[in-house]
Short mmCIF file of C-alpha atoms (C1' of nucleotides) in Angstrom, two decimals:
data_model
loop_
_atom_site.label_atom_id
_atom_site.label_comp_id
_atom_site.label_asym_id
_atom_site.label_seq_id
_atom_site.Cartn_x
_atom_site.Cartn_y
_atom_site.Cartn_z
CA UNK A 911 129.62 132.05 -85.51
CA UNK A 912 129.96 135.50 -84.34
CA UNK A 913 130.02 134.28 -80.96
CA UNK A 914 133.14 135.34 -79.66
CA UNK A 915 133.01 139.00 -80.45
CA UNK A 916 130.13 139.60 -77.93
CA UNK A 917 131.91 141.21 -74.97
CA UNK A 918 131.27 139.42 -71.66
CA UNK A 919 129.45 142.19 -70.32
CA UNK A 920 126.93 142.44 -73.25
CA UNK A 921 126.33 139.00 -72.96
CA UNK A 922 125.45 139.54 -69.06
CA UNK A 923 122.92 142.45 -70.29
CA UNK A 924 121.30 140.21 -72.48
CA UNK A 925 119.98 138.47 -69.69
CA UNK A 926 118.67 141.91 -68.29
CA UNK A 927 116.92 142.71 -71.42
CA UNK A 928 115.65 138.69 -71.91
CA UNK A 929 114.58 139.21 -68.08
CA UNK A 930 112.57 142.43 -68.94
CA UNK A 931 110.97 141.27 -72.01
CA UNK A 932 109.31 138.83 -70.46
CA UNK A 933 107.53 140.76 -67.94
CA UNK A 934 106.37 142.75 -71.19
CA UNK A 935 105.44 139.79 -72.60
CA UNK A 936 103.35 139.00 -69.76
CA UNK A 937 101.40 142.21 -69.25
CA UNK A 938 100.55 141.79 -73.54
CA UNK A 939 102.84 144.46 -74.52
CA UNK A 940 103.65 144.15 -78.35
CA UNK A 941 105.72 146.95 -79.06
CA UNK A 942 108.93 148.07 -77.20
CA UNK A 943 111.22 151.28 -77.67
CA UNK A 944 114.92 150.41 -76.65
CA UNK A 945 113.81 153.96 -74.50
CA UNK A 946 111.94 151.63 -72.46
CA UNK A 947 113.24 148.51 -72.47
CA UNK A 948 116.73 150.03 -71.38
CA UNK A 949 115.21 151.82 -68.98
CA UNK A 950 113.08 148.51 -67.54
CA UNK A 951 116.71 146.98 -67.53
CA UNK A 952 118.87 149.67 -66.15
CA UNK A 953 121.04 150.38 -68.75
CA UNK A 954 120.94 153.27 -71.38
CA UNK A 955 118.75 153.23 -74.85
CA UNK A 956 122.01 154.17 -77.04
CA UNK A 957 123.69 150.99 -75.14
CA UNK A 958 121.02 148.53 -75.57
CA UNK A 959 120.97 149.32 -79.05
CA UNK A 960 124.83 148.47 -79.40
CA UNK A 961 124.42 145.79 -77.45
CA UNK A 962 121.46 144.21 -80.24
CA UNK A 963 123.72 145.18 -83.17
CA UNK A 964 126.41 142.56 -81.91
CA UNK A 965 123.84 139.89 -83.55
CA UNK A 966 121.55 141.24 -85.48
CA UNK A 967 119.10 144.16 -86.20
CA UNK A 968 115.89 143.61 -84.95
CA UNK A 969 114.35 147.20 -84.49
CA UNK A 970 111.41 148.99 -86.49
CA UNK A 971 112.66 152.48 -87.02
CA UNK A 972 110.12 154.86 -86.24
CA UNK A 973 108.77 152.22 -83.98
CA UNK A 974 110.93 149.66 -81.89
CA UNK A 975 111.06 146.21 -81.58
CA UNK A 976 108.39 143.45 -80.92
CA UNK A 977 109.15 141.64 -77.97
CA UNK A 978 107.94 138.18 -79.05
CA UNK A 979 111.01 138.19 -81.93
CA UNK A 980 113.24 139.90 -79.62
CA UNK A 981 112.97 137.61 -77.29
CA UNK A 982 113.16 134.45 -78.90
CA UNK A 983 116.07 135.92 -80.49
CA UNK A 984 117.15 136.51 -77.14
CA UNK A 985 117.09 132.95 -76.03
CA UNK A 986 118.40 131.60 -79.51
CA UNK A 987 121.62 133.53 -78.55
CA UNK A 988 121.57 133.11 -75.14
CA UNK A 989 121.96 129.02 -75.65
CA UNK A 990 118.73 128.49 -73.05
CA UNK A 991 116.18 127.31 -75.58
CA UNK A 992 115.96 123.87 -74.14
CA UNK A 993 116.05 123.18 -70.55
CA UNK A 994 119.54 123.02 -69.23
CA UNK A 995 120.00 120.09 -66.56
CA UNK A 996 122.47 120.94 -63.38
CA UNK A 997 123.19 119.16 -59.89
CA UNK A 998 124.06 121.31 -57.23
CA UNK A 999 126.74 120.12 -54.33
CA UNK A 1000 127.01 120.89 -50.64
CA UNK A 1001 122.89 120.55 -49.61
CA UNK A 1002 123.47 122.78 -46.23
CA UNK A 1003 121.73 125.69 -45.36
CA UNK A 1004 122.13 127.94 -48.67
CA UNK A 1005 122.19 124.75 -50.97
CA UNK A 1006 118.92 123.47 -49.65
CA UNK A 1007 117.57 127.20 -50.50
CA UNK A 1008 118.61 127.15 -53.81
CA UNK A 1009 117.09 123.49 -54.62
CA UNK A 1010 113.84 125.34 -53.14
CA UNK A 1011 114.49 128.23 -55.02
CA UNK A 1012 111.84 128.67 -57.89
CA UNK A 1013 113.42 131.00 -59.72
CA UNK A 1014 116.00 128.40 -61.85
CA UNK A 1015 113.08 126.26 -63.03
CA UNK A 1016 111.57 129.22 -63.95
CA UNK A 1017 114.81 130.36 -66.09
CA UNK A 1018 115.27 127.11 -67.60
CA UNK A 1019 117.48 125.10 -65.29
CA UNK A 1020 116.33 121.97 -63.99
CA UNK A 1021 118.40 120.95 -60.94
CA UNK A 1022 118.56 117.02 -61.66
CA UNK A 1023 121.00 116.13 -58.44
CA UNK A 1024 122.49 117.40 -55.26
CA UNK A 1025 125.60 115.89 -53.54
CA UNK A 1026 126.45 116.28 -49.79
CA UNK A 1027 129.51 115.12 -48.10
CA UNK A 1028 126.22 113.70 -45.17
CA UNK A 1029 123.34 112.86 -47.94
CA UNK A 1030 121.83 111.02 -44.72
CA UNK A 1031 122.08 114.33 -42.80
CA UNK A 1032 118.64 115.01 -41.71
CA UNK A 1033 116.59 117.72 -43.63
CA UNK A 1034 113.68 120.02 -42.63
CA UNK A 1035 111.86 119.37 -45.90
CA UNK A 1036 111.99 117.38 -48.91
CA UNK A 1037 114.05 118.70 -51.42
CA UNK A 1038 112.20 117.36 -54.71
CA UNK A 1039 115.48 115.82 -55.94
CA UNK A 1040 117.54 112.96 -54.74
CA UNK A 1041 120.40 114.29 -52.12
CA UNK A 1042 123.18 111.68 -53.22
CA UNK A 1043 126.74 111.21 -51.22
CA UNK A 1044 129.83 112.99 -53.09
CA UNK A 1045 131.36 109.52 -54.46
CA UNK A 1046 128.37 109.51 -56.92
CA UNK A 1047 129.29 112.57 -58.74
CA UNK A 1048 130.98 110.67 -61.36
CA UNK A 1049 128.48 108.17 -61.72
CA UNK A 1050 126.06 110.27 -62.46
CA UNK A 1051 128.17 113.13 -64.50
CA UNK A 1052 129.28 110.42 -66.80
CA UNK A 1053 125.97 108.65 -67.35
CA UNK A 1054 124.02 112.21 -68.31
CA UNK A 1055 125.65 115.09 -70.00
CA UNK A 1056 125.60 117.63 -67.23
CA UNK A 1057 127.97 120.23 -67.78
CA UNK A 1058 126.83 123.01 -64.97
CA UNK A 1059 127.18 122.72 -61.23
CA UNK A 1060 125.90 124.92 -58.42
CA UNK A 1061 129.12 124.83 -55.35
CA UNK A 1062 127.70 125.30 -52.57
CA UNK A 1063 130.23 124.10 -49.75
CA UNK A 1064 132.72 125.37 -47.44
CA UNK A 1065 135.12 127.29 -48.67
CA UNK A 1066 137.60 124.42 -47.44
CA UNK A 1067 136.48 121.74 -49.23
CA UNK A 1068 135.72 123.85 -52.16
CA UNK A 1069 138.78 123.31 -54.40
CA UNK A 1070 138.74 119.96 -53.83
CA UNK A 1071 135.42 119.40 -55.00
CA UNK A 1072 135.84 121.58 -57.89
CA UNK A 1073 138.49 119.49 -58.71
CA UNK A 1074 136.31 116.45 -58.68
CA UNK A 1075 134.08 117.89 -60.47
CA UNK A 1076 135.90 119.65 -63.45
CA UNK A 1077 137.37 115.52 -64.06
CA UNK A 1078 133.91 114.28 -64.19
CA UNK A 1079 133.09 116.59 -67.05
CA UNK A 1080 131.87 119.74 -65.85
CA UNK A 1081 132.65 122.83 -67.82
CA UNK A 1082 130.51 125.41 -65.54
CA UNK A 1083 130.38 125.93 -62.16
CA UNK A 1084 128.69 128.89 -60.33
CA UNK A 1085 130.63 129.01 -57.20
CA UNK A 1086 128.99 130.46 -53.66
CA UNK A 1087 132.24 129.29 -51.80
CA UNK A 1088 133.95 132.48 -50.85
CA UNK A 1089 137.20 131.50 -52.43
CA UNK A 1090 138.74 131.89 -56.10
CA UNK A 1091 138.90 128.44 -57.84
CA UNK A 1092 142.22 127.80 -59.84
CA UNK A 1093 140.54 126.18 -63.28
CA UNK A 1094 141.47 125.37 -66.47
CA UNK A 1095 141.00 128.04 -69.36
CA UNK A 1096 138.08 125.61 -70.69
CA UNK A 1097 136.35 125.74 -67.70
CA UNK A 1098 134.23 129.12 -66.64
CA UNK A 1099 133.49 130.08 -62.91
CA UNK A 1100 131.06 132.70 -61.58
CA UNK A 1101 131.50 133.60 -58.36
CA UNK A 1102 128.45 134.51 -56.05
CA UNK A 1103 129.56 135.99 -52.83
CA UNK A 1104 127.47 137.58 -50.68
CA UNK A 1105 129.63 139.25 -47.71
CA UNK A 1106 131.49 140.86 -50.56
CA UNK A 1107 128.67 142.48 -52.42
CA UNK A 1108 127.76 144.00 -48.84
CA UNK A 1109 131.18 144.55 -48.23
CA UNK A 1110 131.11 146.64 -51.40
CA UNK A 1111 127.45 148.38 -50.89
CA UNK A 1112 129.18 149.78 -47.02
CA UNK A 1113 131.83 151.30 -49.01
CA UNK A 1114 129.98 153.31 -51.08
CA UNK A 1115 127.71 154.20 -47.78
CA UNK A 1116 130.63 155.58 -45.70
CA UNK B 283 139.36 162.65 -48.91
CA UNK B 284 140.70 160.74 -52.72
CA UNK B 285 137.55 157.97 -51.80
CA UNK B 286 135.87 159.33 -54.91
CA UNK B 287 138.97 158.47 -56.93
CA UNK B 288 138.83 154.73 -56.42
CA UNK B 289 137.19 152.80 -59.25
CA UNK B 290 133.97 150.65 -58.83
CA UNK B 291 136.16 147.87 -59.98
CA UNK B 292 139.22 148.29 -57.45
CA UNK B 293 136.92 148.79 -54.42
CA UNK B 294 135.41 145.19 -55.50
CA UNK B 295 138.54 143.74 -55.81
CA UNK B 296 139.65 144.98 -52.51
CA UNK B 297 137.54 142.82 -50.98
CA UNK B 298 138.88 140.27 -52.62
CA UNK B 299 141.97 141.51 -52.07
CA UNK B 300 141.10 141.27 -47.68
CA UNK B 301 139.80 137.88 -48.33
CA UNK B 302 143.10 136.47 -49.76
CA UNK B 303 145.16 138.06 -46.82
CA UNK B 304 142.44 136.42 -43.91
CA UNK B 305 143.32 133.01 -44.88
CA UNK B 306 147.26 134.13 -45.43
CA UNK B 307 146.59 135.19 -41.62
CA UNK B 308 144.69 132.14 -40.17
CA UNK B 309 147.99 130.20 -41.48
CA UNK B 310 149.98 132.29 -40.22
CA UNK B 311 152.21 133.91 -42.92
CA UNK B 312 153.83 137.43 -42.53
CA UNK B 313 154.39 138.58 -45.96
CA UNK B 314 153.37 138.18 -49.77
CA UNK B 315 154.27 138.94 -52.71
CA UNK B 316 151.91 140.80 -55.48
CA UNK B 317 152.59 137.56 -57.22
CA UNK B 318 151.23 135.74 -54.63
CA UNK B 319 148.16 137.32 -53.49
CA UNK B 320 147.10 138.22 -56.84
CA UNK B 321 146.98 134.62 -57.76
CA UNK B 322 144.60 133.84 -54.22
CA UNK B 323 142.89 136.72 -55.66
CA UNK B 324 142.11 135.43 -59.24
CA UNK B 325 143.63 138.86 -60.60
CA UNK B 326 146.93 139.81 -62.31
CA UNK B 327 150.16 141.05 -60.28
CA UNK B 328 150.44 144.30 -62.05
CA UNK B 329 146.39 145.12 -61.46
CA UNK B 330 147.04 144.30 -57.52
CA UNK B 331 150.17 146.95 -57.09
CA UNK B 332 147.37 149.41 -58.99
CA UNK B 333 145.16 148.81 -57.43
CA UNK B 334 146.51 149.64 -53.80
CA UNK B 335 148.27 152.51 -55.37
CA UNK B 336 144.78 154.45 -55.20
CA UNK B 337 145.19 154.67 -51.51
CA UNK B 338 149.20 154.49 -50.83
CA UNK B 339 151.94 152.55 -50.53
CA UNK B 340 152.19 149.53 -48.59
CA UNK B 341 155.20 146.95 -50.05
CA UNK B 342 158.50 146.62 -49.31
CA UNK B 343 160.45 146.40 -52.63
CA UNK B 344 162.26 143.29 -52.96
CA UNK B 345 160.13 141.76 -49.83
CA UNK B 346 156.35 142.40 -50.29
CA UNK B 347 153.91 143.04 -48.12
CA UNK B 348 153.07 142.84 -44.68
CA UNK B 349 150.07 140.87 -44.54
CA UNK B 350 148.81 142.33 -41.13
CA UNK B 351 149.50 145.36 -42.11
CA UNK B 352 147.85 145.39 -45.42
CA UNK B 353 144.47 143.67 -44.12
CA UNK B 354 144.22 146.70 -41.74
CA UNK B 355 144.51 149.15 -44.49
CA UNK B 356 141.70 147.48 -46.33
CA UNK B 357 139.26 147.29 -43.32
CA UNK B 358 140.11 151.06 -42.94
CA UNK B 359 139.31 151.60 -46.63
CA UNK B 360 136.39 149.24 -46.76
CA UNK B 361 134.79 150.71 -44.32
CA UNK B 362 134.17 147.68 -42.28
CA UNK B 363 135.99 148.44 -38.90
CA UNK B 364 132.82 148.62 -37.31
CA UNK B 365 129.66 145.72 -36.83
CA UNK B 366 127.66 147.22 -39.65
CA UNK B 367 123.77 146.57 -38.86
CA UNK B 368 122.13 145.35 -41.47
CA UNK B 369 117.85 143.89 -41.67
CA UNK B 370 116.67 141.53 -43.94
CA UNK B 371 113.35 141.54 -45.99
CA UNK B 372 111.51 138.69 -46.92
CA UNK B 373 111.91 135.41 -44.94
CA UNK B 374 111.36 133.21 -47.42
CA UNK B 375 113.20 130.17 -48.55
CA UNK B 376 115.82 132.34 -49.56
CA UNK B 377 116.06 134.55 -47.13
CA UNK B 378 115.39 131.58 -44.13
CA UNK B 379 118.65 130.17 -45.93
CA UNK B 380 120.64 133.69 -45.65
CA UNK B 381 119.54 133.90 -42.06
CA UNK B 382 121.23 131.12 -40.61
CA UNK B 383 124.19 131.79 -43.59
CA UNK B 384 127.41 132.23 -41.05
CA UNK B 385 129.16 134.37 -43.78
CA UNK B 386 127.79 137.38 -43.33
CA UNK B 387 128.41 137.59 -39.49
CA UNK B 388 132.21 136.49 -39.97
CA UNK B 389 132.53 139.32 -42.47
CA UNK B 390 131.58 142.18 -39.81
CA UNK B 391 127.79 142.27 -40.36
CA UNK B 392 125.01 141.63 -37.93
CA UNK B 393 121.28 141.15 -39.00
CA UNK B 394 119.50 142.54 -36.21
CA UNK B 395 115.74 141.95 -37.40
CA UNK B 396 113.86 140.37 -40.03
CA UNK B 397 110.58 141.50 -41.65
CA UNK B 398 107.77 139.34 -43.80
CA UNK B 399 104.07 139.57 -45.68
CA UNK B 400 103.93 136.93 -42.71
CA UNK B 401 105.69 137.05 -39.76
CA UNK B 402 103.92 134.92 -38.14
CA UNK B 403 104.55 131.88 -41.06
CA UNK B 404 105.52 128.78 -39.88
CA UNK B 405 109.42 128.53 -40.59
CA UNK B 406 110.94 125.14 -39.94
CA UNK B 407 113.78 126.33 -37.56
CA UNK B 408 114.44 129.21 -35.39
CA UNK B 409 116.09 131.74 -37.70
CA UNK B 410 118.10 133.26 -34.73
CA UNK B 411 116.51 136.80 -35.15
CA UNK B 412 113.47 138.07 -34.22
CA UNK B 413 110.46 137.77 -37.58
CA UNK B 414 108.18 141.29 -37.74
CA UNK B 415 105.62 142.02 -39.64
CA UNK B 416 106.51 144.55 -42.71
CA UNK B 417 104.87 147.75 -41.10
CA UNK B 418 107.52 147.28 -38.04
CA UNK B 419 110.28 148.63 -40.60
CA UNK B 420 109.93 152.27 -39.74
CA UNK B 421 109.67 151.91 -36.58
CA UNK B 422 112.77 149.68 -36.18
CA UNK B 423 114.55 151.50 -38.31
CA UNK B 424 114.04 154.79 -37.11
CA UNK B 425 114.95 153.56 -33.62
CA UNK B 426 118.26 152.35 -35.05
CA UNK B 427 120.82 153.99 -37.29
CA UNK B 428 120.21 151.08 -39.95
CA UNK B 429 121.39 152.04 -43.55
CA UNK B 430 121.80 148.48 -45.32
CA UNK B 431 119.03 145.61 -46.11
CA UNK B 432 119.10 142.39 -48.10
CA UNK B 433 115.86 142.13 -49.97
CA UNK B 434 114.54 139.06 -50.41
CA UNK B 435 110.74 139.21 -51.97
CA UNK B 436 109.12 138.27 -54.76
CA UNK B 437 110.05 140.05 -57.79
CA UNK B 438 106.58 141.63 -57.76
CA UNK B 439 106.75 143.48 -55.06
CA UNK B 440 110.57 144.37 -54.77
CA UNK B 441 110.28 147.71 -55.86
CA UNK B 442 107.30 148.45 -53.64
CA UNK B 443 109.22 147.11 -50.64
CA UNK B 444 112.12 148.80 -51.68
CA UNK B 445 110.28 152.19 -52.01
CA UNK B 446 109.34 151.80 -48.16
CA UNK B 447 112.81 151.13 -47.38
CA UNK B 448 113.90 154.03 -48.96
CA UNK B 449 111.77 155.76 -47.26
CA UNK B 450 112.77 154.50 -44.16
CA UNK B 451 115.99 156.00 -44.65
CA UNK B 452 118.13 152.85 -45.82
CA UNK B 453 121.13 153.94 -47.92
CA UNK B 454 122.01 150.76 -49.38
CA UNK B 455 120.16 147.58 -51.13
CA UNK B 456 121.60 143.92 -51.54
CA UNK B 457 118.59 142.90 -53.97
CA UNK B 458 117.90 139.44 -54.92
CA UNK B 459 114.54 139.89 -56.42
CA UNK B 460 114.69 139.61 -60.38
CA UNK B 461 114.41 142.99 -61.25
CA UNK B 462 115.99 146.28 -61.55
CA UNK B 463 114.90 148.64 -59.05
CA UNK B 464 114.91 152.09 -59.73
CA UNK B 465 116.02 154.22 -56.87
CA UNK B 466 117.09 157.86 -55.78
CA UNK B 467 120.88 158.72 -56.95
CA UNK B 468 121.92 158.57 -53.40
CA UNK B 469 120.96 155.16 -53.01
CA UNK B 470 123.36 152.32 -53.69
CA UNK B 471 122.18 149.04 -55.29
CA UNK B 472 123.73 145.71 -55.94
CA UNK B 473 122.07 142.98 -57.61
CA UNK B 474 122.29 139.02 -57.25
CA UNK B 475 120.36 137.18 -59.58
CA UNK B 476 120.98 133.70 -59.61
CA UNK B 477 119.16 132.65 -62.44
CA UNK B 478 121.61 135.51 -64.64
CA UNK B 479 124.36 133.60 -63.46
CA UNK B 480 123.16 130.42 -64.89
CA UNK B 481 122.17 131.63 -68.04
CA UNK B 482 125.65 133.49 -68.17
CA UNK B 483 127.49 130.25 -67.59
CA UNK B 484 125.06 128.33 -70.30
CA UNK B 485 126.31 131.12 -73.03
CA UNK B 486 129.89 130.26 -72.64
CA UNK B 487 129.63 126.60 -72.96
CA UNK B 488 127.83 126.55 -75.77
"C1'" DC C 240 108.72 163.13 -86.93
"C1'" DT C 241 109.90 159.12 -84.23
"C1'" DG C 242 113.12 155.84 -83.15
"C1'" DT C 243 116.79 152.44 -84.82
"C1'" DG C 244 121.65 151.39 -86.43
"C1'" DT C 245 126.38 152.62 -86.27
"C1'" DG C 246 131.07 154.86 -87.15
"C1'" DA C 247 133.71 157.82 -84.41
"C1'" DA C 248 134.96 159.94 -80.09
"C1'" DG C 249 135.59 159.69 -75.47
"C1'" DG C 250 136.39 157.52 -71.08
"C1'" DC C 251 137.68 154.03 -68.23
"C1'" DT C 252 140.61 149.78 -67.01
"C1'" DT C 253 144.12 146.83 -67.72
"C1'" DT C 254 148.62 145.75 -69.04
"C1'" DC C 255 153.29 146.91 -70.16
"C1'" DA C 256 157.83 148.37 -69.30
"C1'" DC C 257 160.95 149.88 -66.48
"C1'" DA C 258 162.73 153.03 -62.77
"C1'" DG C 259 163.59 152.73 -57.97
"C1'" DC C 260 164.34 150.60 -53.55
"C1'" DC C 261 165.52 146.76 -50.30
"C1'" DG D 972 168.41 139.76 -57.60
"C1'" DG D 973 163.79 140.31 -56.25
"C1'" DC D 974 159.81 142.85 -56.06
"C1'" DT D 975 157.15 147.21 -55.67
"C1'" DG D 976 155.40 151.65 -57.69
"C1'" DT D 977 153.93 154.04 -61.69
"C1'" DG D 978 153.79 156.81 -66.13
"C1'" DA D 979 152.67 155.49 -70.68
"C1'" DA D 980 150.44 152.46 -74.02
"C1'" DA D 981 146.98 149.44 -75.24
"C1'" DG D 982 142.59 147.58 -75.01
"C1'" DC D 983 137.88 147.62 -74.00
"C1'" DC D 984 133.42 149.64 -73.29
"C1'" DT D 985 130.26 153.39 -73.36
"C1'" DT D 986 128.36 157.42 -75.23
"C1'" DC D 987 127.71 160.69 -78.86
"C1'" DA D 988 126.08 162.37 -83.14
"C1'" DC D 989 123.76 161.71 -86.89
"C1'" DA D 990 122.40 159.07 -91.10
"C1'" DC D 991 118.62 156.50 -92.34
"C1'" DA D 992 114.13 153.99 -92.39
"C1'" DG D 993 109.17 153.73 -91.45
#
DNA sequence: CTGTGTGAAGGCTTTCACAGCC
DNA sequence: GGCTGTGAAAGCCTTCACACAG
């Protein structure tokens, strides 16, 4: 497949555009100009357009696209036409938040697991999945085919659980811990860190 | 001053860059190579010496750098010498989890005040700052030179919210609601969007 | 006449290669 | 010899300009 010429960063605006199209979808809207959906996404028309042309062409000239097609087409490329299973690890504060979190059920993730170094440690509210101690990981890794994780631990245990994890079979991990995980090439990371992205937002404030 | 010179890129990594050097400092080491901290940092040697090159020089060839040193000159660039005040809006799960996150208060920021639909909702544990009802904003605002808040509502009414904010006189929006918000040039947004991150990962292990 | 698709141009970032200093 | 600082080259991404289709 063409797969590996779509630049990272087109790939990451697909998700804006997939985002946006539903909401279109949603209010009945047939018909969209890339004028519009750009704009709904935050991007420019002439770059959404690029961005399409890595894949396909899906446009109406004169007219624009329909956003049923585009978005299925959308998803087809995007890899989240079935539901993707994931466990998340570390159930503390922000963990707990995210298994509570609607929005990933909503996307097409279904959070089948959490781990916790304490999985007896007492918790304000039920989580609506099992919280399981870390020595399970592999049990569970090996007897489902789970290849995302959620890392949500201190960032001095994180390494070490990454670790654990990458052996049991996991090939993508989105990261909270505020450190940079040494992985192997076949392995992808995405870091979320949220004292850096204010870090980032003073700068440009000064 | 040659601020506007520094790419949107470096001042990211600069962060990453102060991150790195903290935990060089908590174990006590005095000086690093490019080599070195580029590889804490998850970046390439030759893109860390470039990087500081937009605001000076600060190795000793054939030694390194100073590690002190080098973590004050990034503070002083960053812009985070000082406590920077910061609210938070929306007290939901996610923003309940955010709260009582100790990350943001070890990075140099202090949420003073946190606003809700429903301030008066029943939250499971004391959040450690004070819960006000939405039309409080101005007024706290006003009394305080506040420029940055973390928005954490429901996609629906984001932008609304974030049009009050604006209003308000905020400068600077860490947004986690699913949606691009448009706002004045002079405003600075960053977006986390969790469920993007997911669906990023799921392309690249297809 | 409106709005997409796309080669080409332009701009921005990263990487290289090596001069210069300790 | 080891390691930084940096102009130049390469690579990547965005934007332009316009051909082309409905």
């Amino acid at each position: 497949m063409s797969k590996l010429v779509i630049p990272r960063k087109t790939v990451y605006r697909l998700s804006l555009y997939y985002r946006a199209l539903a909401r279109l979808k949603a209010n009945k809207v047939e018909t969209v100009s890339s004028a519009a959906l750009a704009k709904a996404a935050g991007v420019k028309p002439t770059q959404l357009r690029k961005d399409l042309t890595y894949f396909g062409q899906f446009g109406t000239r004169g007219l624009g696209y329909n956003v049923l097609a585009l978005s299925a087409q959308l998803t087809e490329v995007l890899g989240t036409t079935h539901l993707q299973p994931v466990i998340l690890v570390g159930a503390g504060h922000l963990g707990s938040a995210l298994l509570r979190y609607p929005g990933f059920a909503k996307e097409g993730f279904e959070v089948i697991a959490a781990f916790d170094a304490d999985a007896t440690r007492k918790r304000s509210r039920d989580l609506g999945v099992p919280v399981l101690p870390m020595e399970e990981i592999g049990r569970i890794l090996s007897s489902q085919r789970i290849k995302m994780a959620i890392l949500t631990v201190p960032g001095n245990v994180a390494q070490e659980v990454a670790n654990g994890l990458i052996e049991a079979g996991v090939l993508a991990i989105l990261n909270f811990a505020p450190i940079i995980l040494q992985v192997p090439d076949n392995v992808v990371v995405n870091n979320v860190d949220l004292a850096i992205e204010l870090e980032n937002l003073s700068y440009f404030i000064q």
